[in-house]
Amino acid sequence: MRLGVLDIGSNTVHMLLVDAHPGASPIPFASHKLPLQLLKFMDETGGISEIGQRMLIDFISEASLFAVEHHAEDLLAFATSAIRESSNGPTVLERVSVETGIRLAELSGPEEAAATFFAVRRWYGWGAGNILNLDIGGGSFELAIGADERPDFAVSLPLGAGRLTRDRLRGDPPERTAVEATREHIRATLAGSLESIFEFAAPTFVAGTSKSFRSLARINGAAQQSAGPYAARELKLVDLTGRTTRLSRMKISARVRLPGVSSVRAEQLLAAALVAEEAMTGLGIDSIQICPWALREGLLLQRFDHLNKE
C-alpha cells in the first residue's frame, strides 16, 4: 500500500510517500517538503505567529493534495517540538484540523525519542545489542538507550540546533564568549540525563540520527548521499572536535560551501556540532554510526506493526 507520512518538524515540513506493507522495508516513492523553520515564526509570547500558521496551513493543504494525486491510501500525520513547545500549540493544531481536515498527532518528547529508537533497532537488528541513539533536531535533542525494540530510557531536551542558534548563537560568526556560554548551557542541560543513562548497561552500539548528524559526518569525510543508504557512515569525536572549532570561526556563507550542507543546515551547523561534541564527550563515546532511518520510519514501522495485528 502507499502511505503518506506528514512530518511537521522544527526545521522542515515534509510529506513523504512510501510504498510498503507489514513485514517489508518501506520504499520512498515521492516527497514534498518546505524548509519552513517554524522556530523563526515564534512571537514574543512564545507562540507561532499568524504568518507562520498561514504558511503551515498552506503547506499542509498542498501536501494533502499531493498525497491524493499520488494515490496515497492512508496518512500518518504528526508534529514535534516546534508545535509541542509553543504557547499556542493546541490552538494551531485545532486550526490545522478545521482548515485542512488533517489532524496532527502531537508527539511528546519521550515518544519522539522512542519512535526514533525503534527505527534504529529495526535498521541494525538484534545483533547491535544494547543501542544508544542520539538525535539532533531543530527544536530538541533526543537520547534513548535499550536492548529491546522499546528503549529502557528515552528523553527529549531543549537542545535543538535551531533553538540554540536562535537563542544563543547570534552573529555571523557568533562571539567566542557566546560559543563558550552555549557549551556550558549544553553541559548543564545534559547532566541529569547523562547520569540516568549511566545507570543502564553500557551500550554495545551507538547510533546518530537526523540530518544534523548526517551533515556533520559528511563534512568529516563520510560518504555522500548518492552512495545510498547502505553505505557505512561514521562520525568520530576526534574529527568533530577540531571541526567544531573551525565552524565557530566560519561565516554562514562559508559553511554552506561545505559538502552536503544546505543553507538551512549551514546556519545551524555550529549548534549541532556543539551538542554532538558535548554529548559524545559526556557519554565517553569515541564514534557514532549514522543511521539512515529516524522518526518518520519509526512511526511508519509502528503503524504497519499495528495493522499486522488487526
PDB file of C-alpha atoms in Angstrom:
ATOM      1  CA  MET A   1       0.000   0.000   0.000  1.00  0.00           C
ATOM      2  CA  ARG A   2       1.032   3.618  -0.416  1.00  0.00           C
ATOM      3  CA  LEU A   3       1.183   5.626   2.784  1.00  0.00           C
ATOM      4  CA  GLY A   4       1.696   9.340   3.290  1.00  0.00           C
ATOM      5  CA  VAL A   5       3.807  10.476   6.245  1.00  0.00           C
ATOM      6  CA  LEU A   6       3.331  14.156   7.119  1.00  0.00           C
ATOM      7  CA  ASP A   7       6.089  15.368   9.441  1.00  0.00           C
ATOM      8  CA  ILE A   8       5.758  18.861  10.931  1.00  0.00           C
ATOM      9  CA  GLY A   9       9.249  19.428  12.274  1.00  0.00           C
ATOM     10  CA  SER A  10      11.025  22.471  13.627  1.00  0.00           C
ATOM     11  CA  ASN A  11      13.167  22.908  10.504  1.00  0.00           C
ATOM     12  CA  THR A  12      11.211  21.256   7.710  1.00  0.00           C
ATOM     13  CA  VAL A  13       7.601  20.341   6.997  1.00  0.00           C
ATOM     14  CA  HIS A  14       7.645  17.225   4.877  1.00  0.00           C
ATOM     15  CA  MET A  15       5.175  14.914   3.161  1.00  0.00           C
ATOM     16  CA  LEU A  16       6.842  11.603   2.311  1.00  0.00           C
ATOM     17  CA  LEU A  17       5.019   8.945   0.300  1.00  0.00           C
ATOM     18  CA  VAL A  18       6.223   5.377   0.719  1.00  0.00           C
ATOM     19  CA  ASP A  19       5.218   2.013  -0.685  1.00  0.00           C
ATOM     20  CA  ALA A  20       5.228  -0.671   1.969  1.00  0.00           C
ATOM     21  CA  HIS A  21       3.342  -3.453   3.656  1.00  0.00           C
ATOM     22  CA  PRO A  22       3.669  -5.211   7.017  1.00  0.00           C
ATOM     23  CA  GLY A  23       6.973  -7.049   7.266  1.00  0.00           C
ATOM     24  CA  ALA A  24       8.632  -5.169   4.397  1.00  0.00           C
ATOM     25  CA  SER A  25      11.097  -2.305   4.268  1.00  0.00           C
ATOM     26  CA  PRO A  26       9.328   0.944   3.285  1.00  0.00           C
ATOM     27  CA  ILE A  27      10.387   2.226  -0.129  1.00  0.00           C
ATOM     28  CA  PRO A  28      10.230   6.016  -0.687  1.00  0.00           C
ATOM     29  CA  PHE A  29       8.021   6.905  -3.665  1.00  0.00           C
ATOM     30  CA  ALA A  30       7.867  10.713  -3.681  1.00  0.00           C
ATOM     31  CA  SER A  31       8.143  13.671  -1.347  1.00  0.00           C
ATOM     32  CA  HIS A  32       7.026  17.269  -1.000  1.00  0.00           C
ATOM     33  CA  LYS A  33       8.740  19.476   1.572  1.00  0.00           C
ATOM     34  CA  LEU A  34       9.402  23.042   2.639  1.00  0.00           C
ATOM     35  CA  PRO A  35      12.194  24.412   4.914  1.00  0.00           C
ATOM     36  CA  LEU A  36       9.649  26.418   6.907  1.00  0.00           C
ATOM     37  CA  GLN A  37      11.694  26.698  10.145  1.00  0.00           C
ATOM     38  CA  LEU A  38       8.729  27.243  12.453  1.00  0.00           C
ATOM     39  CA  LEU A  39      11.024  28.374  15.277  1.00  0.00           C
ATOM     40  CA  LYS A  40      11.646  31.581  13.330  1.00  0.00           C
ATOM     41  CA  PHE A  41       7.930  32.355  13.473  1.00  0.00           C
ATOM     42  CA  MET A  42       7.709  32.419  17.276  1.00  0.00           C
ATOM     43  CA  ASP A  43       6.325  35.703  18.569  1.00  0.00           C
ATOM     44  CA  GLU A  44       7.057  37.470  21.860  1.00  0.00           C
ATOM     45  CA  THR A  45       4.569  35.238  23.709  1.00  0.00           C
ATOM     46  CA  GLY A  46       6.289  32.050  22.572  1.00  0.00           C
ATOM     47  CA  GLY A  47       3.509  31.199  20.147  1.00  0.00           C
ATOM     48  CA  ILE A  48       3.581  30.601  16.406  1.00  0.00           C
ATOM     49  CA  SER A  49       2.726  33.854  14.634  1.00  0.00           C
ATOM     50  CA  GLU A  50      -0.155  34.328  12.221  1.00  0.00           C
ATOM     51  CA  ILE A  51       2.261  34.346   9.282  1.00  0.00           C
ATOM     52  CA  GLY A  52       3.818  31.090  10.447  1.00  0.00           C
ATOM     53  CA  GLN A  53       0.399  29.493  10.930  1.00  0.00           C
ATOM     54  CA  ARG A  54      -0.723  30.598   7.482  1.00  0.00           C
ATOM     55  CA  MET A  55       2.379  29.187   5.812  1.00  0.00           C
ATOM     56  CA  LEU A  56       1.991  25.916   7.719  1.00  0.00           C
ATOM     57  CA  ILE A  57      -1.668  25.541   6.771  1.00  0.00           C
ATOM     58  CA  ASP A  58      -0.970  26.358   3.130  1.00  0.00           C
ATOM     59  CA  PHE A  59       1.756  23.710   3.011  1.00  0.00           C
ATOM     60  CA  ILE A  60      -0.423  21.065   4.666  1.00  0.00           C
ATOM     61  CA  SER A  61      -3.178  21.785   2.135  1.00  0.00           C
ATOM     62  CA  GLU A  62      -0.660  21.363  -0.713  1.00  0.00           C
ATOM     63  CA  ALA A  63       0.738  18.194   0.863  1.00  0.00           C
ATOM     64  CA  SER A  64      -2.733  16.720   1.250  1.00  0.00           C
ATOM     65  CA  LEU A  65      -3.440  17.268  -2.453  1.00  0.00           C
ATOM     66  CA  PHE A  66      -0.014  15.832  -3.276  1.00  0.00           C
ATOM     67  CA  ALA A  67      -0.901  12.653  -1.380  1.00  0.00           C
ATOM     68  CA  VAL A  68      -4.269  12.351  -3.105  1.00  0.00           C
ATOM     69  CA  GLU A  69      -2.796  12.933  -6.571  1.00  0.00           C
ATOM     70  CA  HIS A  70      -0.291  10.127  -5.957  1.00  0.00           C
ATOM     71  CA  HIS A  71      -2.941   7.731  -4.658  1.00  0.00           C
ATOM     72  CA  ALA A  72      -1.921   7.504  -1.008  1.00  0.00           C
ATOM     73  CA  GLU A  73      -4.235   5.092   0.781  1.00  0.00           C
ATOM     74  CA  ASP A  74      -3.556   6.263   4.316  1.00  0.00           C
ATOM     75  CA  LEU A  75      -1.967   9.223   6.082  1.00  0.00           C
ATOM     76  CA  LEU A  76       0.185   9.370   9.197  1.00  0.00           C
ATOM     77  CA  ALA A  77       0.493  12.992  10.361  1.00  0.00           C
ATOM     78  CA  PHE A  78       2.405  14.252  13.373  1.00  0.00           C
ATOM     79  CA  ALA A  79       4.055  17.321  14.901  1.00  0.00           C
ATOM     80  CA  THR A  80       7.144  17.570  17.097  1.00  0.00           C
ATOM     81  CA  SER A  81       8.824  20.170  19.318  1.00  0.00           C
ATOM     82  CA  ALA A  82       8.023  23.396  17.443  1.00  0.00           C
ATOM     83  CA  ILE A  83       4.291  22.792  17.953  1.00  0.00           C
ATOM     84  CA  ARG A  84       4.685  20.898  21.231  1.00  0.00           C
ATOM     85  CA  GLU A  85       6.537  23.704  22.979  1.00  0.00           C
ATOM     86  CA  SER A  86       4.752  26.726  21.503  1.00  0.00           C
ATOM     87  CA  SER A  87       2.380  28.591  23.789  1.00  0.00           C
ATOM     88  CA  ASN A  88      -0.453  28.313  21.259  1.00  0.00           C
ATOM     89  CA  GLY A  89       0.236  24.750  20.117  1.00  0.00           C
ATOM     90  CA  PRO A  90      -3.273  23.373  20.849  1.00  0.00           C
ATOM     91  CA  THR A  91      -4.855  26.313  19.015  1.00  0.00           C
ATOM     92  CA  VAL A  92      -2.608  25.760  15.987  1.00  0.00           C
ATOM     93  CA  LEU A  93      -3.434  22.044  15.910  1.00  0.00           C
ATOM     94  CA  GLU A  94      -7.147  22.769  16.037  1.00  0.00           C
ATOM     95  CA  ARG A  95      -6.880  25.397  13.302  1.00  0.00           C
ATOM     96  CA  VAL A  96      -4.967  22.973  11.071  1.00  0.00           C
ATOM     97  CA  SER A  97      -7.694  20.390  11.594  1.00  0.00           C
ATOM     98  CA  VAL A  98     -10.522  22.817  10.802  1.00  0.00           C
ATOM     99  CA  GLU A  99      -8.919  24.389   7.724  1.00  0.00           C
ATOM    100  CA  THR A 100      -7.280  21.329   6.165  1.00  0.00           C
ATOM    101  CA  GLY A 101      -9.123  18.329   7.563  1.00  0.00           C
ATOM    102  CA  ILE A 102      -5.779  16.902   8.748  1.00  0.00           C
ATOM    103  CA  ARG A 103      -5.484  16.067  12.438  1.00  0.00           C
ATOM    104  CA  LEU A 104      -1.863  16.167  13.552  1.00  0.00           C
ATOM    105  CA  ALA A 105      -0.785  13.871  16.377  1.00  0.00           C
ATOM    106  CA  GLU A 106       1.351  15.818  18.834  1.00  0.00           C
ATOM    107  CA  LEU A 107       4.255  13.632  19.917  1.00  0.00           C
ATOM    108  CA  SER A 108       5.696  14.081  23.374  1.00  0.00           C
ATOM    109  CA  GLY A 109       9.477  14.292  23.681  1.00  0.00           C
ATOM    110  CA  PRO A 110       9.868  10.747  25.061  1.00  0.00           C
ATOM    111  CA  GLU A 111       7.518   9.407  22.354  1.00  0.00           C
ATOM    112  CA  GLU A 112       9.658  11.064  19.698  1.00  0.00           C
ATOM    113  CA  ALA A 113      12.839   9.595  21.184  1.00  0.00           C
ATOM    114  CA  ALA A 114      11.275   6.128  21.499  1.00  0.00           C
ATOM    115  CA  ALA A 115       9.920   6.049  17.933  1.00  0.00           C
ATOM    116  CA  THR A 116      13.316   7.085  16.552  1.00  0.00           C
ATOM    117  CA  PHE A 117      14.997   4.402  18.657  1.00  0.00           C
ATOM    118  CA  PHE A 118      12.540   1.847  17.235  1.00  0.00           C
ATOM    119  CA  ALA A 119      13.641   2.749  13.690  1.00  0.00           C
ATOM    120  CA  VAL A 120      17.298   2.375  14.650  1.00  0.00           C
ATOM    121  CA  ARG A 121      16.643  -1.042  16.170  1.00  0.00           C
ATOM    122  CA  ARG A 122      14.849  -2.205  13.033  1.00  0.00           C
ATOM    123  CA  TRP A 123      17.662  -0.928  10.805  1.00  0.00           C
ATOM    124  CA  TYR A 124      20.542  -2.551  12.692  1.00  0.00           C
ATOM    125  CA  GLY A 125      18.709  -5.565  14.134  1.00  0.00           C
ATOM    126  CA  TRP A 126      19.212  -7.547  17.304  1.00  0.00           C
ATOM    127  CA  GLY A 127      22.889  -8.072  16.572  1.00  0.00           C
ATOM    128  CA  ALA A 128      23.544  -4.459  17.571  1.00  0.00           C
ATOM    129  CA  GLY A 129      22.893  -5.408  21.186  1.00  0.00           C
ATOM    130  CA  ASN A 130      22.351  -2.557  23.639  1.00  0.00           C
ATOM    131  CA  ILE A 131      21.786   0.536  21.478  1.00  0.00           C
ATOM    132  CA  LEU A 132      22.290   4.144  22.474  1.00  0.00           C
ATOM    133  CA  ASN A 133      20.772   6.599  19.986  1.00  0.00           C
ATOM    134  CA  LEU A 134      21.278  10.358  19.722  1.00  0.00           C
ATOM    135  CA  ASP A 135      19.107  12.601  17.558  1.00  0.00           C
ATOM    136  CA  ILE A 136      19.595  16.344  16.995  1.00  0.00           C
ATOM    137  CA  GLY A 137      16.504  18.103  15.691  1.00  0.00           C
ATOM    138  CA  GLY A 138      15.752  21.744  15.116  1.00  0.00           C
ATOM    139  CA  GLY A 139      13.957  22.236  18.424  1.00  0.00           C
ATOM    140  CA  SER A 140      15.103  19.360  20.600  1.00  0.00           C
ATOM    141  CA  PHE A 141      17.747  16.714  21.233  1.00  0.00           C
ATOM    142  CA  GLU A 142      16.693  13.144  21.967  1.00  0.00           C
ATOM    143  CA  LEU A 143      18.550  10.353  23.758  1.00  0.00           C
ATOM    144  CA  ALA A 144      17.399   6.747  24.100  1.00  0.00           C
ATOM    145  CA  ILE A 145      19.042   3.527  25.255  1.00  0.00           C
ATOM    146  CA  GLY A 146      17.924  -0.092  25.436  1.00  0.00           C
ATOM    147  CA  ALA A 147      18.372  -3.693  24.375  1.00  0.00           C
ATOM    148  CA  ASP A 148      14.827  -4.229  23.031  1.00  0.00           C
ATOM    149  CA  GLU A 149      12.641  -2.547  20.408  1.00  0.00           C
ATOM    150  CA  ARG A 150      11.426  -0.064  23.002  1.00  0.00           C
ATOM    151  CA  PRO A 151      14.087   1.860  24.907  1.00  0.00           C
ATOM    152  CA  ASP A 152      14.630   1.442  28.629  1.00  0.00           C
ATOM    153  CA  PHE A 153      15.182   5.186  28.873  1.00  0.00           C
ATOM    154  CA  ALA A 154      14.155   7.954  26.486  1.00  0.00           C
ATOM    155  CA  VAL A 155      14.381  11.698  26.969  1.00  0.00           C
ATOM    156  CA  SER A 156      13.987  14.896  24.944  1.00  0.00           C
ATOM    157  CA  LEU A 157      15.918  18.038  25.842  1.00  0.00           C
ATOM    158  CA  PRO A 158      15.553  21.654  24.566  1.00  0.00           C
ATOM    159  CA  LEU A 159      18.905  21.494  22.771  1.00  0.00           C
ATOM    160  CA  GLY A 160      17.807  21.556  19.154  1.00  0.00           C
ATOM    161  CA  ALA A 161      20.217  23.149  16.686  1.00  0.00           C
ATOM    162  CA  GLY A 162      17.673  25.717  15.522  1.00  0.00           C
ATOM    163  CA  ARG A 163      16.676  26.660  19.051  1.00  0.00           C
ATOM    164  CA  LEU A 164      20.271  27.134  20.238  1.00  0.00           C
ATOM    165  CA  THR A 165      21.171  29.137  17.127  1.00  0.00           C
ATOM    166  CA  ARG A 166      18.204  31.466  17.582  1.00  0.00           C
ATOM    167  CA  ASP A 167      18.586  31.932  21.330  1.00  0.00           C
ATOM    168  CA  ARG A 168      22.334  31.772  21.942  1.00  0.00           C
ATOM    169  CA  LEU A 169      24.477  31.876  18.814  1.00  0.00           C
ATOM    170  CA  ARG A 170      23.597  35.182  17.202  1.00  0.00           C
ATOM    171  CA  GLY A 171      26.185  36.807  14.999  1.00  0.00           C
ATOM    172  CA  ASP A 172      27.931  35.625  11.877  1.00  0.00           C
ATOM    173  CA  PRO A 173      30.094  34.152  13.208  1.00  0.00           C
ATOM    174  CA  PRO A 174      28.998  34.375  16.854  1.00  0.00           C
ATOM    175  CA  GLU A 175      31.265  35.857  19.505  1.00  0.00           C
ATOM    176  CA  ARG A 176      33.671  33.451  21.182  1.00  0.00           C
ATOM    177  CA  THR A 177      32.078  34.191  24.557  1.00  0.00           C
ATOM    178  CA  ALA A 178      28.676  33.186  23.153  1.00  0.00           C
ATOM    179  CA  VAL A 179      30.066  29.899  21.894  1.00  0.00           C
ATOM    180  CA  GLU A 180      31.624  29.078  25.276  1.00  0.00           C
ATOM    181  CA  ALA A 181      28.448  30.090  27.112  1.00  0.00           C
ATOM    182  CA  THR A 182      26.459  27.807  24.812  1.00  0.00           C
ATOM    183  CA  ARG A 183      28.832  24.945  25.608  1.00  0.00           C
ATOM    184  CA  GLU A 184      28.250  25.478  29.321  1.00  0.00           C
ATOM    185  CA  HIS A 185      24.493  25.605  28.796  1.00  0.00           C
ATOM    186  CA  ILE A 186      24.572  22.332  26.834  1.00  0.00           C
ATOM    187  CA  ARG A 187      26.661  20.602  29.511  1.00  0.00           C
ATOM    188  CA  ALA A 188      24.350  21.756  32.292  1.00  0.00           C
ATOM    189  CA  THR A 189      21.228  20.704  30.399  1.00  0.00           C
ATOM    190  CA  LEU A 190      22.691  17.285  29.540  1.00  0.00           C
ATOM    191  CA  ALA A 191      23.987  16.492  33.020  1.00  0.00           C
ATOM    192  CA  GLY A 192      20.917  14.877  34.585  1.00  0.00           C
ATOM    193  CA  SER A 193      20.081  12.779  31.525  1.00  0.00           C
ATOM    194  CA  LEU A 194      23.652  11.529  31.164  1.00  0.00           C
ATOM    195  CA  GLU A 195      23.594  10.417  34.793  1.00  0.00           C
ATOM    196  CA  SER A 196      20.399   8.458  34.074  1.00  0.00           C
ATOM    197  CA  ILE A 197      21.952   6.768  31.036  1.00  0.00           C
ATOM    198  CA  PHE A 198      24.971   5.674  33.092  1.00  0.00           C
ATOM    199  CA  GLU A 199      22.576   3.708  35.315  1.00  0.00           C
ATOM    200  CA  PHE A 200      21.979   1.267  32.445  1.00  0.00           C
ATOM    201  CA  ALA A 201      24.327  -1.272  30.893  1.00  0.00           C
ATOM    202  CA  ALA A 202      26.984   0.288  28.675  1.00  0.00           C
ATOM    203  CA  PRO A 203      25.889   0.442  25.019  1.00  0.00           C
ATOM    204  CA  THR A 204      27.384  -2.016  22.563  1.00  0.00           C
ATOM    205  CA  PHE A 205      26.322   0.159  19.617  1.00  0.00           C
ATOM    206  CA  VAL A 206      25.963   3.945  19.350  1.00  0.00           C
ATOM    207  CA  ALA A 207      23.903   5.498  16.557  1.00  0.00           C
ATOM    208  CA  GLY A 208      23.144   9.028  15.436  1.00  0.00           C
ATOM    209  CA  THR A 209      20.007  10.002  13.534  1.00  0.00           C
ATOM    210  CA  SER A 210      18.802  13.207  11.895  1.00  0.00           C
ATOM    211  CA  LYS A 211      20.008  15.452   9.111  1.00  0.00           C
ATOM    212  CA  SER A 212      22.285  17.259  11.560  1.00  0.00           C
ATOM    213  CA  PHE A 213      24.297  14.131  12.300  1.00  0.00           C
ATOM    214  CA  ARG A 214      24.402  13.221   8.606  1.00  0.00           C
ATOM    215  CA  SER A 215      25.733  16.694   7.764  1.00  0.00           C
ATOM    216  CA  LEU A 216      28.378  16.539  10.492  1.00  0.00           C
ATOM    217  CA  ALA A 217      29.514  13.126   9.293  1.00  0.00           C
ATOM    218  CA  ARG A 218      29.571  14.283   5.669  1.00  0.00           C
ATOM    219  CA  ILE A 219      31.809  17.307   6.297  1.00  0.00           C
ATOM    220  CA  ASN A 220      34.154  15.000   8.187  1.00  0.00           C
ATOM    221  CA  GLY A 221      34.576  12.638   5.260  1.00  0.00           C
ATOM    222  CA  ALA A 222      31.565  10.287   5.321  1.00  0.00           C
ATOM    223  CA  ALA A 223      30.066   9.011   2.063  1.00  0.00           C
ATOM    224  CA  GLN A 224      27.845  11.416   0.162  1.00  0.00           C
ATOM    225  CA  GLN A 225      24.098  10.877  -0.243  1.00  0.00           C
ATOM    226  CA  SER A 226      24.464   9.431  -3.740  1.00  0.00           C
ATOM    227  CA  ALA A 227      26.299   6.438  -2.234  1.00  0.00           C
ATOM    228  CA  GLY A 228      22.929   5.236  -0.965  1.00  0.00           C
ATOM    229  CA  PRO A 229      21.526   4.349   2.464  1.00  0.00           C
ATOM    230  CA  TYR A 230      23.625   1.206   2.909  1.00  0.00           C
ATOM    231  CA  ALA A 231      26.984   2.988   2.772  1.00  0.00           C
ATOM    232  CA  ALA A 232      28.590   2.965   6.216  1.00  0.00           C
ATOM    233  CA  ARG A 233      28.843   6.452   7.685  1.00  0.00           C
ATOM    234  CA  GLU A 234      30.666   7.293  10.889  1.00  0.00           C
ATOM    235  CA  LEU A 235      31.276  10.414  12.949  1.00  0.00           C
ATOM    236  CA  LYS A 236      34.389  10.310  15.137  1.00  0.00           C
ATOM    237  CA  LEU A 237      34.779  12.561  18.160  1.00  0.00           C
ATOM    238  CA  VAL A 238      38.406  13.339  17.328  1.00  0.00           C
ATOM    239  CA  ASP A 239      37.338  14.711  13.939  1.00  0.00           C
ATOM    240  CA  LEU A 240      34.307  16.520  15.330  1.00  0.00           C
ATOM    241  CA  THR A 241      36.297  18.361  17.991  1.00  0.00           C
ATOM    242  CA  GLY A 242      38.604  20.033  15.501  1.00  0.00           C
ATOM    243  CA  ARG A 243      35.740  20.722  13.100  1.00  0.00           C
ATOM    244  CA  THR A 244      33.658  22.420  15.797  1.00  0.00           C
ATOM    245  CA  THR A 245      36.443  24.895  16.482  1.00  0.00           C
ATOM    246  CA  ARG A 246      36.698  25.728  12.781  1.00  0.00           C
ATOM    247  CA  LEU A 247      32.919  26.070  12.408  1.00  0.00           C
ATOM    248  CA  SER A 248      32.831  28.565  15.282  1.00  0.00           C
ATOM    249  CA  ARG A 249      35.063  30.893  13.227  1.00  0.00           C
ATOM    250  CA  MET A 250      33.283  30.467   9.881  1.00  0.00           C
ATOM    251  CA  LYS A 251      30.626  32.685   8.407  1.00  0.00           C
ATOM    252  CA  ILE A 252      27.415  31.008   7.269  1.00  0.00           C
ATOM    253  CA  SER A 253      28.353  31.796   3.663  1.00  0.00           C
ATOM    254  CA  ALA A 254      31.472  29.658   4.129  1.00  0.00           C
ATOM    255  CA  ARG A 255      29.661  26.825   5.908  1.00  0.00           C
ATOM    256  CA  VAL A 256      27.170  26.449   3.068  1.00  0.00           C
ATOM    257  CA  ARG A 257      30.054  25.615   0.734  1.00  0.00           C
ATOM    258  CA  LEU A 258      30.934  22.569   2.828  1.00  0.00           C
ATOM    259  CA  PRO A 259      29.971  19.211   1.261  1.00  0.00           C
ATOM    260  CA  GLY A 260      26.375  18.166   1.832  1.00  0.00           C
ATOM    261  CA  VAL A 261      25.369  21.298   3.784  1.00  0.00           C
ATOM    262  CA  SER A 262      22.191  23.172   2.810  1.00  0.00           C
ATOM    263  CA  SER A 263      21.539  26.832   3.596  1.00  0.00           C
ATOM    264  CA  VAL A 264      19.248  25.872   6.480  1.00  0.00           C
ATOM    265  CA  ARG A 265      21.774  23.461   7.968  1.00  0.00           C
ATOM    266  CA  ALA A 266      24.666  25.884   7.442  1.00  0.00           C
ATOM    267  CA  GLU A 267      23.120  28.363   9.842  1.00  0.00           C
ATOM    268  CA  GLN A 268      22.572  25.676  12.497  1.00  0.00           C
ATOM    269  CA  LEU A 269      25.664  23.554  11.926  1.00  0.00           C
ATOM    270  CA  LEU A 270      27.742  25.053  14.720  1.00  0.00           C
ATOM    271  CA  ALA A 271      24.992  24.462  17.277  1.00  0.00           C
ATOM    272  CA  ALA A 272      24.584  20.872  16.089  1.00  0.00           C
ATOM    273  CA  ALA A 273      28.333  20.307  16.346  1.00  0.00           C
ATOM    274  CA  LEU A 274      28.428  21.691  19.884  1.00  0.00           C
ATOM    275  CA  VAL A 275      25.577  19.425  21.022  1.00  0.00           C
ATOM    276  CA  ALA A 276      27.105  16.376  19.355  1.00  0.00           C
ATOM    277  CA  GLU A 277      30.562  17.053  20.795  1.00  0.00           C
ATOM    278  CA  GLU A 278      29.356  17.701  24.331  1.00  0.00           C
ATOM    279  CA  ALA A 279      27.054  14.666  24.314  1.00  0.00           C
ATOM    280  CA  MET A 280      29.730  12.341  22.949  1.00  0.00           C
ATOM    281  CA  THR A 281      32.325  13.684  25.386  1.00  0.00           C
ATOM    282  CA  GLY A 282      29.983  13.434  28.354  1.00  0.00           C
ATOM    283  CA  LEU A 283      28.994   9.879  27.439  1.00  0.00           C
ATOM    284  CA  GLY A 284      32.557   8.767  26.710  1.00  0.00           C
ATOM    285  CA  ILE A 285      31.731   7.948  23.084  1.00  0.00           C
ATOM    286  CA  ASP A 286      34.549   7.853  20.526  1.00  0.00           C
ATOM    287  CA  SER A 287      32.385   7.403  17.418  1.00  0.00           C
ATOM    288  CA  ILE A 288      28.794   7.241  16.192  1.00  0.00           C
ATOM    289  CA  GLN A 289      27.332   5.247  13.312  1.00  0.00           C
ATOM    290  CA  ILE A 290      24.917   7.299  11.224  1.00  0.00           C
ATOM    291  CA  CYS A 291      21.555   5.583  10.766  1.00  0.00           C
ATOM    292  CA  PRO A 292      19.545   6.454   7.637  1.00  0.00           C
ATOM    293  CA  TRP A 293      16.235   5.774   9.387  1.00  0.00           C
ATOM    294  CA  ALA A 294      14.810   8.070  12.045  1.00  0.00           C
ATOM    295  CA  LEU A 295      11.473   9.307  13.407  1.00  0.00           C
ATOM    296  CA  ARG A 296       9.386   9.056  10.235  1.00  0.00           C
ATOM    297  CA  GLU A 297      10.463   5.483   9.602  1.00  0.00           C
ATOM    298  CA  GLY A 298       9.921   4.558  13.243  1.00  0.00           C
ATOM    299  CA  LEU A 299       6.337   5.788  13.242  1.00  0.00           C
ATOM    300  CA  LEU A 300       5.709   4.184   9.861  1.00  0.00           C
ATOM    301  CA  LEU A 301       7.002   0.792  11.020  1.00  0.00           C
ATOM    302  CA  GLN A 302       4.936   1.018  14.187  1.00  0.00           C
ATOM    303  CA  ARG A 303       1.842   1.719  12.092  1.00  0.00           C
ATOM    304  CA  PHE A 304       2.421  -1.354   9.955  1.00  0.00           C
ATOM    305  CA  ASP A 305       3.081  -3.495  13.006  1.00  0.00           C
ATOM    306  CA  HIS A 306      -0.299  -2.353  14.330  1.00  0.00           C
ATOM    307  CA  LEU A 307      -2.012  -3.144  11.022  1.00  0.00           C
ATOM    308  CA  ASN A 308      -0.432  -6.583  11.004  1.00  0.00           C
ATOM    309  CA  LYS A 309      -2.040  -7.387  14.363  1.00  0.00           C
ATOM    310  CA  GLU A 310      -5.549  -6.418  13.254  1.00  0.00           C
TER     311      GLU A 310
END
